[in-house]
Amino acid sequence: MFTGIIEEVGRAHKLKEEEDVHRYRIDSTVLFTNEIKIGDSISINGVCLTAYGIQDASFQVDVSEETRRCTTFSGTSRHDRVNLERAVTPSTRLGGHFVSGHIDGMGALESREDSENESVMWISVPPGLSRYIAPKGSVCVDGVSLTVNQVKADRYCVTVIPHTLDHTTLGQIQPGDKVNLEVDLVARYLERLLQCKE
């Protein structure tokens, strides 16, 4: 479980490509990897992956073919910069919202309007996901917890503050870039509960 509050931006390097798995080295910092143990869950651009091969300032992860198919790991973008977050602990402050690291689909940045104090971004939503996104609700974009401003049939709008732009990969995304999306867990469970009552 994660919060969507990014700890740092690292870089992903593909090491090995096999039929059913792709191996990556994630370069981070000694400070980030200091508390990682083999088998820990790490959010990488919002994707929950298992760490191993830990060194001073890097670790390795394996990405299955299914994960590649459903996420931005299917291609390279933004020079392989990735948002990193370690899993929450019982003493972690929950500054964002509950994030599972299980990607619901890929969207794309449709437009961004930058000003001195914020960036207003419209992001497309794959068919079937927009019903889970509500104004003033939470959404996770490339692992970043954001508040939804407006929702239309196939897209939604978020406002990103300068700190988030400077300390995540969202500062560099441009129209057309694909992003990993995870909708709010509560919305998914609520829908399932309502289905079970029918």
XYZ file of C-alpha atoms in Angstrom:
198
model
C 0.000 0.000 0.000
C 1.216 3.501 -0.862
C 0.104 7.110 -0.361
C 0.870 8.719 -3.725
C 3.359 11.100 -2.112
C 6.521 10.673 -4.194
C 9.787 10.344 -2.292
C 12.138 10.917 -5.205
C 12.615 10.614 -8.960
C 14.903 7.852 -10.189
C 15.867 6.400 -13.559
C 14.886 3.047 -15.040
C 17.351 1.118 -17.205
C 16.327 -2.065 -18.994
C 18.848 -4.805 -18.272
C 17.331 -7.931 -19.770
C 14.413 -8.826 -21.994
C 13.015 -12.336 -22.056
C 9.800 -13.818 -23.374
C 7.787 -13.393 -20.197
C 9.732 -10.918 -18.067
C 11.761 -7.736 -18.458
C 14.417 -6.849 -15.893
C 15.143 -3.232 -14.947
C 17.712 -1.517 -12.764
C 16.284 1.481 -10.930
C 18.869 4.115 -10.029
C 17.878 6.104 -6.956
C 19.906 7.422 -4.020
C 21.575 5.765 -1.053
C 19.030 7.528 1.169
C 16.137 5.888 -0.706
C 17.618 2.377 -0.898
C 18.945 2.430 2.679
C 15.768 0.950 4.141
C 14.777 -1.309 1.224
C 14.991 -5.045 1.773
C 14.776 -7.830 -0.804
C 11.091 -8.537 -1.451
C 9.866 -5.050 -0.519
C 7.139 -3.465 -2.623
C 8.132 -0.254 -4.397
C 5.836 2.031 -6.394
C 7.543 2.909 -9.687
C 5.440 5.389 -11.664
C 2.503 4.010 -9.692
C 3.251 0.348 -10.482
C 3.794 -1.907 -7.460
C 6.938 -3.981 -8.103
C 9.182 -6.189 -5.947
C 12.726 -5.045 -5.189
C 15.807 -7.264 -5.248
C 19.466 -6.914 -6.273
C 19.807 -3.954 -3.912
C 23.038 -1.965 -4.049
C 24.101 1.380 -2.582
C 22.020 3.545 -4.905
C 20.051 1.126 -7.056
C 17.837 -1.923 -7.018
C 16.326 -4.274 -9.580
C 12.775 -5.244 -10.458
C 11.201 -7.703 -12.863
C 8.237 -6.559 -14.941
C 5.922 -9.243 -16.295
C 4.555 -9.141 -19.818
C 1.075 -8.468 -18.424
C 2.326 -5.461 -16.439
C 4.133 -4.129 -19.507
C 0.961 -4.498 -21.569
C -1.152 -2.535 -19.055
C 1.308 0.225 -18.090
C 3.816 2.686 -19.488
C 6.536 0.056 -18.995
C 5.471 -1.021 -22.508
C 7.595 1.783 -23.891
C 10.139 4.343 -22.860
C 9.170 7.916 -22.220
C 10.546 11.038 -20.597
C 14.100 9.642 -20.669
C 13.193 6.790 -18.304
C 12.678 9.079 -15.298
C 10.362 7.397 -12.788
C 8.524 8.421 -9.614
C 9.507 6.330 -6.589
C 7.717 5.617 -3.325
C 8.389 2.960 -0.701
C 5.415 1.126 0.814
C 3.736 2.652 3.863
C 4.469 1.407 7.366
C 2.223 1.610 10.463
C 3.991 4.849 11.431
C 3.799 6.509 7.982
C 1.826 9.741 7.640
C -0.923 9.239 5.063
C -0.462 12.477 3.166
C -2.158 11.468 -0.082
C -4.738 8.692 -0.350
C -4.741 4.891 -0.282
C -2.900 3.699 -3.408
C -2.532 -0.005 -4.184
C -0.004 0.211 -7.008
C -2.323 -1.830 -9.249
C -2.776 0.200 -12.423
C -6.318 0.445 -13.808
C -5.273 1.678 -17.237
C -3.237 4.152 -19.221
C -4.347 7.656 -20.043
C -2.607 10.445 -21.915
C -1.958 14.098 -21.200
C -4.269 15.992 -23.553
C -3.269 19.532 -22.613
C -1.512 21.570 -19.953
C -1.725 25.229 -19.128
C 1.241 26.405 -17.089
C 1.382 29.516 -14.962
C 3.725 30.712 -12.227
C 1.796 28.991 -9.444
C 0.267 25.890 -11.017
C -0.192 23.666 -14.033
C -3.718 22.742 -15.119
C -3.704 19.378 -16.874
C -6.427 17.539 -18.785
C -5.859 13.787 -18.900
C -7.746 11.306 -21.064
C -9.372 8.281 -19.429
C -9.710 4.818 -21.017
C -13.283 3.609 -21.605
C -14.884 2.348 -18.421
C -12.688 4.244 -15.955
C -14.329 7.670 -15.961
C -17.212 6.429 -13.779
C -14.729 5.987 -10.910
C -13.438 9.565 -11.105
C -15.339 12.294 -9.267
C -14.764 16.038 -8.776
C -12.801 16.641 -5.545
C -12.015 12.927 -5.407
C -8.553 11.388 -5.618
C -6.743 9.874 -8.576
C -3.197 8.560 -8.957
C -1.201 9.623 -12.041
C 2.184 7.898 -12.486
C 2.093 7.199 -8.749
C 1.269 10.793 -7.760
C -1.821 11.416 -5.618
C -3.863 14.269 -7.128
C -7.253 15.884 -6.523
C -9.707 15.931 -9.434
C -11.110 19.352 -10.405
C -13.480 18.562 -13.264
C -14.678 15.430 -15.033
C -15.988 15.065 -18.571
C -17.047 11.926 -20.433
C -13.567 10.714 -21.320
C -11.185 13.020 -19.476
C -10.591 14.854 -16.237
C -8.711 17.901 -15.033
C -6.176 18.256 -12.206
C -4.195 21.214 -10.919
C -0.576 20.472 -10.054
C 1.354 22.763 -7.698
C 4.987 23.826 -8.305
C 6.414 21.534 -5.587
C 4.847 18.473 -7.227
C 5.984 19.603 -10.683
C 9.554 20.031 -9.403
C 9.766 16.789 -7.407
C 8.011 14.291 -9.709
C 8.025 13.451 -13.414
C 4.796 15.435 -13.910
C 6.829 18.581 -14.516
C 8.178 17.136 -17.771
C 5.148 15.431 -19.297
C 3.851 16.924 -22.517
C 0.609 16.496 -24.502
C 0.516 13.023 -25.997
C 2.618 11.414 -23.246
C 1.033 8.323 -21.721
C 0.543 8.027 -17.961
C -0.384 5.218 -15.569
C -3.756 5.700 -13.863
C -5.132 4.242 -10.662
C -8.605 5.288 -9.561
C -9.682 5.604 -5.943
C -9.980 2.233 -4.181
C -13.162 3.324 -2.406
C -14.966 3.887 -5.709
C -14.102 0.409 -6.952
C -15.164 -1.328 -3.749
C -18.362 0.699 -3.532
C -19.325 -0.365 -7.059
C -18.624 -4.008 -6.198
C -20.740 -3.804 -3.033
C -23.636 -2.319 -4.990
C -23.338 -5.076 -7.618
C -23.529 -7.736 -4.904
C -26.823 -6.295 -3.626
C -28.523 -6.781 -6.995
